[in-house]
PDB file of C-alpha atoms in Angstrom:
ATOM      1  CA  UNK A   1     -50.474 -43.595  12.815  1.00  0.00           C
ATOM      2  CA  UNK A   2     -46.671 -44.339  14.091  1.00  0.00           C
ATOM      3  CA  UNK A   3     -46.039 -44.294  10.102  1.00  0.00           C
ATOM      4  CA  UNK A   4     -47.681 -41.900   9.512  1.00  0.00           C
ATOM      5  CA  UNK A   5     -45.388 -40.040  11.441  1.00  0.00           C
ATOM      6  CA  UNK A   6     -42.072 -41.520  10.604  1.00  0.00           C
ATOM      7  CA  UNK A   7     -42.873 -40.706   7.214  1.00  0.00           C
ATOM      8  CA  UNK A   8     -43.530 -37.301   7.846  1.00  0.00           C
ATOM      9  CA  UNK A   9     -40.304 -37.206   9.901  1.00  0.00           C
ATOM     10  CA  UNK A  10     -38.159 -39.111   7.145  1.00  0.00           C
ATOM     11  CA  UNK A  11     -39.667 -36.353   4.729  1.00  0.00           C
ATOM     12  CA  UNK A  12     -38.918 -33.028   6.709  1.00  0.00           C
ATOM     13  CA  UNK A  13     -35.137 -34.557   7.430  1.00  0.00           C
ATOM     14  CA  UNK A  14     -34.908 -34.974   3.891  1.00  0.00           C
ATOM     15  CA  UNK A  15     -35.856 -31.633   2.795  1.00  0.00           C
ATOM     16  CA  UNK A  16     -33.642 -29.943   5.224  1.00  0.00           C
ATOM     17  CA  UNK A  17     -30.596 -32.320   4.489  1.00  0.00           C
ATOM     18  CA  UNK A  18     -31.713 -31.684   0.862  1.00  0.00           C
ATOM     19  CA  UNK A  19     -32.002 -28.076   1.230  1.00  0.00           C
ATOM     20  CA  UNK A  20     -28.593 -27.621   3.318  1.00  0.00           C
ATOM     21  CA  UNK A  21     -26.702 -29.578   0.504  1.00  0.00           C
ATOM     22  CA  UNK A  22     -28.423 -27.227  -2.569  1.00  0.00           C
ATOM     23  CA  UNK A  23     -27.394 -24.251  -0.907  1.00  0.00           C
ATOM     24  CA  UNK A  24     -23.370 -25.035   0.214  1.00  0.00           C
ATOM     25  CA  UNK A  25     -23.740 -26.471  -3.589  1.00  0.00           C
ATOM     26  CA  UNK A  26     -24.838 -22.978  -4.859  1.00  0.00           C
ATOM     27  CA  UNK A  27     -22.251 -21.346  -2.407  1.00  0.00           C
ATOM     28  CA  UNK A  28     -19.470 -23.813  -3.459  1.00  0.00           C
ATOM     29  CA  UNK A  29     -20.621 -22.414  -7.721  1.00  0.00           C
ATOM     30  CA  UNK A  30     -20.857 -18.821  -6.875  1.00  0.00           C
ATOM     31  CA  UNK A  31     -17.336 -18.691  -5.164  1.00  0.00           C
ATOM     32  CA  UNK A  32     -14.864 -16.889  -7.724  1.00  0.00           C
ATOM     33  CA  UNK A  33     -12.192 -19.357  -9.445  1.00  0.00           C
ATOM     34  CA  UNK A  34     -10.052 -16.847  -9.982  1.00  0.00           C
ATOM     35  CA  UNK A  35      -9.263 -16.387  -6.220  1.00  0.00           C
ATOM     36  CA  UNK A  36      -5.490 -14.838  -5.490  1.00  0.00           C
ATOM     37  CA  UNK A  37      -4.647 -15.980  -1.925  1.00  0.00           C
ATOM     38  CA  UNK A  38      -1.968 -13.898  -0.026  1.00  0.00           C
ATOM     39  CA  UNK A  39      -0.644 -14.491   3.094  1.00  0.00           C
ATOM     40  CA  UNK A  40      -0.372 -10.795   4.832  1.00  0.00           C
ATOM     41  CA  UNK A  41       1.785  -9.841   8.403  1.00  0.00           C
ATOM     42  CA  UNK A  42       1.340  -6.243   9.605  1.00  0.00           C
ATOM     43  CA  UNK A  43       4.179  -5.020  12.023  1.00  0.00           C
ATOM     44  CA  UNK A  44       2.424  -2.941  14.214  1.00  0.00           C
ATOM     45  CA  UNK A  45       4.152  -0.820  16.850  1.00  0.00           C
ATOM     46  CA  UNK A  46       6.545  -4.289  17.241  1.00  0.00           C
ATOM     47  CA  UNK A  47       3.426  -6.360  17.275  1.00  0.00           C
ATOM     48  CA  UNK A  48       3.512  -9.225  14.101  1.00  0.00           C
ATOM     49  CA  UNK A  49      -0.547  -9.252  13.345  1.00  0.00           C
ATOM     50  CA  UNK A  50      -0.733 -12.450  10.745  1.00  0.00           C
ATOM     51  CA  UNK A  51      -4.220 -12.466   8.046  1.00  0.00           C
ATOM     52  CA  UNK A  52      -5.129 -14.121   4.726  1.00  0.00           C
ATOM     53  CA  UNK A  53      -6.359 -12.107   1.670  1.00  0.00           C
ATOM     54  CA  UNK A  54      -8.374 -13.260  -1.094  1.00  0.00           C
ATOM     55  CA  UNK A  55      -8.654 -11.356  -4.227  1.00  0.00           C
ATOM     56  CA  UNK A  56     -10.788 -12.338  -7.416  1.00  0.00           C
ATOM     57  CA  UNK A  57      -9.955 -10.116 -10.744  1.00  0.00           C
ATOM     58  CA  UNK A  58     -13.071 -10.817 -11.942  1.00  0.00           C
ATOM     59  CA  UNK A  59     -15.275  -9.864  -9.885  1.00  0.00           C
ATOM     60  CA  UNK A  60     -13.477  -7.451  -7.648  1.00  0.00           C
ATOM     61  CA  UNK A  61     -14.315  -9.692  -4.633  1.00  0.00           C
ATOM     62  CA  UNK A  62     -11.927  -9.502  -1.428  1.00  0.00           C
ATOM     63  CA  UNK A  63     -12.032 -11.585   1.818  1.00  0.00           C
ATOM     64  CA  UNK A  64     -10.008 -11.147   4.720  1.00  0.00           C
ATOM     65  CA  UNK A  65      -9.391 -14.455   6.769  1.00  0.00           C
ATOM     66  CA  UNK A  66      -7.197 -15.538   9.246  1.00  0.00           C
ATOM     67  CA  UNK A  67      -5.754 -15.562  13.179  1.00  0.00           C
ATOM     68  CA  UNK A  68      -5.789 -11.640  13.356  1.00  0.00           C
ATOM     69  CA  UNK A  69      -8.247 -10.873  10.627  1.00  0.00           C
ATOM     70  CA  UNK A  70     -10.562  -8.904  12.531  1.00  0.00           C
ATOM     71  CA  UNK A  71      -8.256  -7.138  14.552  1.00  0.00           C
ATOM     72  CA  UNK A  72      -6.537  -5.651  11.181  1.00  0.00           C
ATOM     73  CA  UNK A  73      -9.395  -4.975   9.820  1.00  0.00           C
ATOM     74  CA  UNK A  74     -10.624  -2.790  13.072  1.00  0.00           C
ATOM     75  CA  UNK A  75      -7.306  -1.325  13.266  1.00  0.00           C
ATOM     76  CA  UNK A  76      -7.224  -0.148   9.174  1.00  0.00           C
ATOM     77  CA  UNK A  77     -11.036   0.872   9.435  1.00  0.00           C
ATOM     78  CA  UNK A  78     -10.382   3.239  12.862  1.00  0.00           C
ATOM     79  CA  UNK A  79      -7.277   5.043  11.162  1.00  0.00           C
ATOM     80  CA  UNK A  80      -8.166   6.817   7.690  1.00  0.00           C
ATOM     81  CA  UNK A  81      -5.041   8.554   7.693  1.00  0.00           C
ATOM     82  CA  UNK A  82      -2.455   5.800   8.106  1.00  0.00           C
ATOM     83  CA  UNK A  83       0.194   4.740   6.189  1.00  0.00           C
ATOM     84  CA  UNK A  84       1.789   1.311   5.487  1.00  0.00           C
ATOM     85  CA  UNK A  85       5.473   1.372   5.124  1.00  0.00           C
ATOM     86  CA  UNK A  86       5.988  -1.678   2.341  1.00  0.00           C
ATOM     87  CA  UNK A  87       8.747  -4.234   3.493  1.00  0.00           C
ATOM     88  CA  UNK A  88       7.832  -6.523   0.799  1.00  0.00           C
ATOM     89  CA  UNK A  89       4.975  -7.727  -1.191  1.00  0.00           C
ATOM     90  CA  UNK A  90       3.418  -9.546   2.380  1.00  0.00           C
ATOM     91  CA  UNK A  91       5.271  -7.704   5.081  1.00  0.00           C
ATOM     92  CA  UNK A  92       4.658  -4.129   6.064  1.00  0.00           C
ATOM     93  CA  UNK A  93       4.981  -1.478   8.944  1.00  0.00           C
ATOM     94  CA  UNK A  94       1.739  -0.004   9.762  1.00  0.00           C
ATOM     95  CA  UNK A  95       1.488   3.103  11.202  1.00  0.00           C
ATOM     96  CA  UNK A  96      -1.889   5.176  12.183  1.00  0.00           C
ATOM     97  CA  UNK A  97      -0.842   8.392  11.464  1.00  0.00           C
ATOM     98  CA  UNK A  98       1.442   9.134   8.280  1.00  0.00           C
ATOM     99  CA  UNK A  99       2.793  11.690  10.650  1.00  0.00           C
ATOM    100  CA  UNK A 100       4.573   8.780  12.690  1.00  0.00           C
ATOM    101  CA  UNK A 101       6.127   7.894   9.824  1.00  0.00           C
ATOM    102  CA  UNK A 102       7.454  11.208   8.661  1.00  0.00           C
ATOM    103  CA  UNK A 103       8.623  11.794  12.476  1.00  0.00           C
ATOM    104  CA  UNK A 104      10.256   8.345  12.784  1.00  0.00           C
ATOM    105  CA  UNK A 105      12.210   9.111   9.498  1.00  0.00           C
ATOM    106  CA  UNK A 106      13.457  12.080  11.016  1.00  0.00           C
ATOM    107  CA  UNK A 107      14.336  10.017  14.283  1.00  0.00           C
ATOM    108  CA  UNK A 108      16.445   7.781  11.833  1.00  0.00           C
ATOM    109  CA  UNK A 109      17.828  10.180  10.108  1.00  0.00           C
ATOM    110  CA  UNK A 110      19.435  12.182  13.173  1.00  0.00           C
ATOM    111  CA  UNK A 111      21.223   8.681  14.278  1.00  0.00           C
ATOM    112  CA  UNK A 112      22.830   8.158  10.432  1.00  0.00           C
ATOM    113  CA  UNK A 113      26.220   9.781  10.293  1.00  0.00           C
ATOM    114  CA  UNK A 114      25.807   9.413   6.116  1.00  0.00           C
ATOM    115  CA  UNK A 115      23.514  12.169   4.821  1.00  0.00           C
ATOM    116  CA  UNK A 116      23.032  12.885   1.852  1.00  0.00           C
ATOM    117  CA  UNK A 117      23.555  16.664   1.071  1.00  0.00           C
ATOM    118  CA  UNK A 118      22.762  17.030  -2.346  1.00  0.00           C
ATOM    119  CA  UNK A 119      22.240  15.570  -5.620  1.00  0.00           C
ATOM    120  CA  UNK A 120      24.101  11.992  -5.810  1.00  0.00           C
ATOM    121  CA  UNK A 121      27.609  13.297  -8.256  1.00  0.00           C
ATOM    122  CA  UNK A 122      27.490  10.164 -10.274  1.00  0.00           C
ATOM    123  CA  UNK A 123      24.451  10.585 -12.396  1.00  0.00           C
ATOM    124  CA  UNK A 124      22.065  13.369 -14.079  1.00  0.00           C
ATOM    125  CA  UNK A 125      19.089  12.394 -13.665  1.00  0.00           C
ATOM    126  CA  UNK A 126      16.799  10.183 -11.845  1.00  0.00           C
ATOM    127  CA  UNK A 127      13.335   9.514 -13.024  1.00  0.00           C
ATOM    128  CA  UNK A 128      10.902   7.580 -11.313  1.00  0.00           C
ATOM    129  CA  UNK A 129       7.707   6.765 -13.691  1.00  0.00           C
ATOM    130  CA  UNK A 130       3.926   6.306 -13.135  1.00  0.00           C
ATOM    131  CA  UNK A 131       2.266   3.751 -15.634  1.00  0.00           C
ATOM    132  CA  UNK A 132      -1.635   3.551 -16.434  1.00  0.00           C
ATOM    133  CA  UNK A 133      -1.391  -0.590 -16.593  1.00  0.00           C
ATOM    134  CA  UNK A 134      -0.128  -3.238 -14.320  1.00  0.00           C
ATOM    135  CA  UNK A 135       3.971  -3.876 -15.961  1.00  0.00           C
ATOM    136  CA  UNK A 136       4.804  -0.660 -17.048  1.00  0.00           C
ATOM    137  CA  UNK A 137       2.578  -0.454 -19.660  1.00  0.00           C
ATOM    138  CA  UNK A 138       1.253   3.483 -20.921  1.00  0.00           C
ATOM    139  CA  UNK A 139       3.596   6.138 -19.269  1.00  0.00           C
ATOM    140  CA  UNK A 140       1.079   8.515 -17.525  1.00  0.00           C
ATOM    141  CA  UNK A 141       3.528  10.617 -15.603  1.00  0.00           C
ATOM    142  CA  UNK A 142       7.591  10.793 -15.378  1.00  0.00           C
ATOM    143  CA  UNK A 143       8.669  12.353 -12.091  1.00  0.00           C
ATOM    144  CA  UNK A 144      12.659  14.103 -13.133  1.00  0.00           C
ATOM    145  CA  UNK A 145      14.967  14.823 -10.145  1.00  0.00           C
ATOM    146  CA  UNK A 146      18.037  16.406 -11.365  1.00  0.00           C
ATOM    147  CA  UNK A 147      20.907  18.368  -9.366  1.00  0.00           C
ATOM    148  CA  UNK A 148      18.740  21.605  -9.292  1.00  0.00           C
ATOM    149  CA  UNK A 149      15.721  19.917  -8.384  1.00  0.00           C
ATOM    150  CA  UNK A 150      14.639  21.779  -5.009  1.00  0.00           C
ATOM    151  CA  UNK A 151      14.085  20.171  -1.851  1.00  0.00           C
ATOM    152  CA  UNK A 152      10.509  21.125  -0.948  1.00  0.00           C
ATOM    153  CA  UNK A 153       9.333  20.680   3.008  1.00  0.00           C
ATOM    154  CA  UNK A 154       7.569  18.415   5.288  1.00  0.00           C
ATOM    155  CA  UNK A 155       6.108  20.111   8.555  1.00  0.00           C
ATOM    156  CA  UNK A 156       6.595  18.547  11.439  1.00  0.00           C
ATOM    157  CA  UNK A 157       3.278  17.134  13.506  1.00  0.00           C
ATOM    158  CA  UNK A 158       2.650  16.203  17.205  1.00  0.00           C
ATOM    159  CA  UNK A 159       0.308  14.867  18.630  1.00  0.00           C
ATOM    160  CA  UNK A 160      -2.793  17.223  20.571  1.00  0.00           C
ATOM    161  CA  UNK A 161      -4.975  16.324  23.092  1.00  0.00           C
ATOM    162  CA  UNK A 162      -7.342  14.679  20.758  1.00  0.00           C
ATOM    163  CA  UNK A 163      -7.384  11.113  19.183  1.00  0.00           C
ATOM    164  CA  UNK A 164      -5.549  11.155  15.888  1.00  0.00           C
ATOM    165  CA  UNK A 165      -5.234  15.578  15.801  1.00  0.00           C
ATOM    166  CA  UNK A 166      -1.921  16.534  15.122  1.00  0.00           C
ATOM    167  CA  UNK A 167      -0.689  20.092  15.586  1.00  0.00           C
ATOM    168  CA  UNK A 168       2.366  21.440  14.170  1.00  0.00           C
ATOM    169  CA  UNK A 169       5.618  22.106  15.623  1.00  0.00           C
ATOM    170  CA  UNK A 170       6.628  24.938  14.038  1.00  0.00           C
ATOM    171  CA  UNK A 171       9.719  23.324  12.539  1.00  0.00           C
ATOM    172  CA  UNK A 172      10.272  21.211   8.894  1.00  0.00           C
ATOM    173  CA  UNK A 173      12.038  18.598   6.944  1.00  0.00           C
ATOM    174  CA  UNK A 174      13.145  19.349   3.497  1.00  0.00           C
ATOM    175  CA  UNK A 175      14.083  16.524   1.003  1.00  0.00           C
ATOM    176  CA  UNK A 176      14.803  16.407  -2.667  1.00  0.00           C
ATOM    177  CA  UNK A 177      12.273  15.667  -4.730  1.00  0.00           C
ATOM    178  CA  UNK A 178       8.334  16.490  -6.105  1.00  0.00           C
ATOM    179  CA  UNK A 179       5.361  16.846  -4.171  1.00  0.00           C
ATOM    180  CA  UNK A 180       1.584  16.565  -5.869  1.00  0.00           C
ATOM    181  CA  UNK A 181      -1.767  17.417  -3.875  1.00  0.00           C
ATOM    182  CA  UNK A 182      -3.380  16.588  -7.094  1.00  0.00           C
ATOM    183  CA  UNK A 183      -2.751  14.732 -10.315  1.00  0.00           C
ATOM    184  CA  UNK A 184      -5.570  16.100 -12.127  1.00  0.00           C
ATOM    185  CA  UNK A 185      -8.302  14.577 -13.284  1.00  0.00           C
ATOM    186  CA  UNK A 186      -7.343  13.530 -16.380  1.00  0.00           C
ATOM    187  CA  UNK A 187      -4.816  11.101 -14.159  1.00  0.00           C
ATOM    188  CA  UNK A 188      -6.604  10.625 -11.088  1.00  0.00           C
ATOM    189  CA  UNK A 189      -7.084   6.734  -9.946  1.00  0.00           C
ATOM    190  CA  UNK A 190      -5.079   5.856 -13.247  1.00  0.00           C
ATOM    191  CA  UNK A 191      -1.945   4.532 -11.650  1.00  0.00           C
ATOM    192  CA  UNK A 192      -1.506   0.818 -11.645  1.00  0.00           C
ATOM    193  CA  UNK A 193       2.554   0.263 -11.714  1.00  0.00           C
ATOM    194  CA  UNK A 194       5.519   2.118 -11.114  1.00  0.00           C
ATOM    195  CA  UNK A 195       9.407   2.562 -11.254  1.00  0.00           C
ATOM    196  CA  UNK A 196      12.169   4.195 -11.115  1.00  0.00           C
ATOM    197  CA  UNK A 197      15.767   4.120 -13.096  1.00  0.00           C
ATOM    198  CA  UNK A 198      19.102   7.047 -13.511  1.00  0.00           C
ATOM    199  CA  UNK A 199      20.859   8.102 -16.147  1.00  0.00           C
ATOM    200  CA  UNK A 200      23.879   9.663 -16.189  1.00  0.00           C
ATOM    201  CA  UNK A 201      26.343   6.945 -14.021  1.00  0.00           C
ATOM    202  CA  UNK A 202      27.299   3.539 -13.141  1.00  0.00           C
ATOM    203  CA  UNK A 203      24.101   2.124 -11.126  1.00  0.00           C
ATOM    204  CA  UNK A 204      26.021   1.840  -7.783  1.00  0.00           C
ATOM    205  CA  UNK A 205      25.666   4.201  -4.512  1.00  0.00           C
ATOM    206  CA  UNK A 206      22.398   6.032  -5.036  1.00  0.00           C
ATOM    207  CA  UNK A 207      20.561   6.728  -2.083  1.00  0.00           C
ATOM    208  CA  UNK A 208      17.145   5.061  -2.390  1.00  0.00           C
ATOM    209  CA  UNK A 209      13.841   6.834  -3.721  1.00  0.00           C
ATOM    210  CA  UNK A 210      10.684   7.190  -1.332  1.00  0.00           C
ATOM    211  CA  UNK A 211       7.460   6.983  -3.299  1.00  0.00           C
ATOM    212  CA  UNK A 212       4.607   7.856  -1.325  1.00  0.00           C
ATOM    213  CA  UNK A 213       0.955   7.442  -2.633  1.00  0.00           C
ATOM    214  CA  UNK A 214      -1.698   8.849  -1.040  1.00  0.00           C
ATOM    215  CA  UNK A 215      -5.777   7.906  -1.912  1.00  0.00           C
ATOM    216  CA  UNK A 216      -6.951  11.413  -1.509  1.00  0.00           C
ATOM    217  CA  UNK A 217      -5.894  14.828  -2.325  1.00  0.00           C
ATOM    218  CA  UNK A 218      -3.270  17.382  -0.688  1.00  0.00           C
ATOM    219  CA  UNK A 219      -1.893  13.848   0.614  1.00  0.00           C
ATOM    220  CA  UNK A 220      -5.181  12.972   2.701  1.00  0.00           C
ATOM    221  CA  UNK A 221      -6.847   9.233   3.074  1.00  0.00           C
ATOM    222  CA  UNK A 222      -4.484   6.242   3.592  1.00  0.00           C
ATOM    223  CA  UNK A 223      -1.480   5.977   2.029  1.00  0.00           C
ATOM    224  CA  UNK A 224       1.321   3.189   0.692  1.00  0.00           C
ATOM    225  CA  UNK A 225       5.021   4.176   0.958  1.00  0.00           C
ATOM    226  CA  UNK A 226       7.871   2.387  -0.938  1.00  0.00           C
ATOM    227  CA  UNK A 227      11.423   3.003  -0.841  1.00  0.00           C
ATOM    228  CA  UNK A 228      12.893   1.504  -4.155  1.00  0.00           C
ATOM    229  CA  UNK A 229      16.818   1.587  -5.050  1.00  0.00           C
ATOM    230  CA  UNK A 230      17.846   2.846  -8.608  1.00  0.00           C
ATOM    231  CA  UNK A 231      19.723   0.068  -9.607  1.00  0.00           C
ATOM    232  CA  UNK A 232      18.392  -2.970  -8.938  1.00  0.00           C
ATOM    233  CA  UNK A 233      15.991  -4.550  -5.920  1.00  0.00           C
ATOM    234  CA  UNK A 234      16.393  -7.309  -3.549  1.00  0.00           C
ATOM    235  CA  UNK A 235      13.172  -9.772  -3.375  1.00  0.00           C
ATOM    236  CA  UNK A 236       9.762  -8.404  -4.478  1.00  0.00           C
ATOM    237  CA  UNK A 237      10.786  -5.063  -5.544  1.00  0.00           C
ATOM    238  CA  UNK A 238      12.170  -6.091  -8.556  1.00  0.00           C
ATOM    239  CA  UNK A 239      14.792  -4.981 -10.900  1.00  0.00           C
ATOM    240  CA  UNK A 240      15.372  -0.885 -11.691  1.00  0.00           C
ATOM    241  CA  UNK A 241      13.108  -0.518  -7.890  1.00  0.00           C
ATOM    242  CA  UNK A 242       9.613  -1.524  -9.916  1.00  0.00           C
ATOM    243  CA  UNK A 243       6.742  -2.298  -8.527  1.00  0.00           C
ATOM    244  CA  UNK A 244       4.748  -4.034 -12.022  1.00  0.00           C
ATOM    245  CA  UNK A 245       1.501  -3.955 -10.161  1.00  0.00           C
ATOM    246  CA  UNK A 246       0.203  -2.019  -7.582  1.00  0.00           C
ATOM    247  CA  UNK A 247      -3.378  -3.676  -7.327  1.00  0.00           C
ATOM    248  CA  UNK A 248      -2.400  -6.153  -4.813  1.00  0.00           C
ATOM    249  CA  UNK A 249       0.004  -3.921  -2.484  1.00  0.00           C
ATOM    250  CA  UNK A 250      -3.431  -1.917  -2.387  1.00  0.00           C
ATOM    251  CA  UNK A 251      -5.573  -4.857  -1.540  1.00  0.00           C
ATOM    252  CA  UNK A 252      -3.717  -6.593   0.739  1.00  0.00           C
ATOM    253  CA  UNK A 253      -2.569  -3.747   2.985  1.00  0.00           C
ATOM    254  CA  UNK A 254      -5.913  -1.869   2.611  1.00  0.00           C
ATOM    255  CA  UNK A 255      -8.075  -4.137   2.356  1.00  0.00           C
ATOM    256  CA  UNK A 256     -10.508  -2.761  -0.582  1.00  0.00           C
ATOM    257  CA  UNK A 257     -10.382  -2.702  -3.664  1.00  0.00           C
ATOM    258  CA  UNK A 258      -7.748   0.087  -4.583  1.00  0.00           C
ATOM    259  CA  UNK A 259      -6.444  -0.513  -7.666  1.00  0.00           C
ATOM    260  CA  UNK A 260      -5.404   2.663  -9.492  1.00  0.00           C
ATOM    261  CA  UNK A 261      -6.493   4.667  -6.481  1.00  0.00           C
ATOM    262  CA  UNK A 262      -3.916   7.385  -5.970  1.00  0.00           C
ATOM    263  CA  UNK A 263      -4.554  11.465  -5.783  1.00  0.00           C
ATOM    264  CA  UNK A 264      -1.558  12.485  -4.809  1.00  0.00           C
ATOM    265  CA  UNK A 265       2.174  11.452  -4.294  1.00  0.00           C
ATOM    266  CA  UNK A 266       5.348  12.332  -2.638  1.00  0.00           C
ATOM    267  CA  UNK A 267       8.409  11.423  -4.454  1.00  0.00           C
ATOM    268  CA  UNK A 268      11.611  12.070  -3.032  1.00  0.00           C
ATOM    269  CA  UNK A 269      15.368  10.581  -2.197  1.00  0.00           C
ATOM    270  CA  UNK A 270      16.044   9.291   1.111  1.00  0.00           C
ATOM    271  CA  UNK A 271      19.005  11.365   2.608  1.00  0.00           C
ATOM    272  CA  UNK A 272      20.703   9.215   5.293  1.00  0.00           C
TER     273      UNK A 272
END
């Protein structure tokens, strides 16, 4: 009778160890080979939130791992109308309202003494370029700012009594540049690189271009600014102020599956 019951015991330990080993086996098969690891940190409000994406091409799979993993994810999820300011390709400032950015700008901008108060002298045109593939592959849109392109306006938000409601405050900002609610259809989640170059001058002394993506339309949903210098980039932002492929910038910062995502932009030159 004892071995009766050993055996049994020796049988059902077997299955189970069995069992445990078939399925981290299956696990271990299904996992994605293709996996693109990158190692994220989100400056928020002077906070330095660290996290590990995963990306797989393939099969569009992301994970999010890490120290502060679920803490960025709860903060991106809980603000639909942020914006990430893009430092480089694994650093960025995160901000919950793109309103914060817009009035920290201005904040910056009152403490320059260089403004910029018109069109750079030195060239003719500056043209900052929206491609259908990742490295500039299939022009889809060329943005032209030339010395009688009009500065169109940004109002100014504050905060209201409610939790992420901003009203306005009456005044504006005005920058030079182009402003799209809407691509069109025909365009719409087709961008996948982008960058910028002038013509007309020696590539020294331009003030740098803001390119501002938004996922939705009339500049709603989250959105991904870059600021990209004419001439040439330091680090990850590559030469002529590229970015060759927006899929990851998207992924990483947030986190899903954006590639090509963008409904409307903001394009415009820094002026201090």
């Amino acid at each position: 009778m004892k071995q009766i019951k050993f055996l049994v015991c020796a049988l059902t330990i077997s299955t189970f160890l069995f069992t445990s080993c078939k399925k981290e086996t299956t696990l271990k098969q299904t996992e994605p080979k293709d996996f693109q690891t990158s190692k994220m940190k989100m400056n928020y409000y002077g906070e330095i939130l660290e996290y590990t994406v995963k990306y797989s091409p393939s099969t569009k799979k992301l994970v999010v791992e890490g120290k502060d993993a679920v803490r960025v994810q709860e903060i991106v999820k809980s603000h639909p109308n942020s914006l990430a300011s893009v430092k480089s390709e694994t650093e960025f400032t995160f901000y919950n309202h793109k309103n914060e950015f817009y009035n920290e700008e201005e904040k910056e901008r009152a403490k320059s003494s260089h403004r910029l108060t018109g069109f750079p002298s030195q060239y003719t045109n500056i043209y900052i370029q929206f491609f259908q593939h990742i490295n500039y592959n299939t022009v889809m849109r060329t943005v032209n700012i030339t010395p009688t392109t009009p500065a169109y306006n940004f109002t100014q938000y504050a905060p209201c009594n409610a939790a992420d409601n901003w009203c306005s405050t009456g005044s504006s900002l005005y920058r030079i540049g182009e402003k799209n609610p809407n691509i069109g259809s025909a365009q719409n989640d087709q961008y996948s690189s982008l960058k910028t170059y002038a013509i007309g001058g020696p590539f020294n002394g331009v003030e740098p271009v803001r390119v501002i993506l938004h996922e939705n339309d009339n500049f709603g949903g989250g959105a991904i600014q870059f600021e990209l210098t004419v001439a040439t980039s330091s680090g990850p932002l590559y030469v002529q102020g590229g970015i060759p492929d927006l899929t990851k910038y998207k992924n990483n910062i947030l986190l899903k599956t954006w590639n090509d995502r963008a409904t409307s932009y903001q394009v415009y030159l820094r002026d201090y």
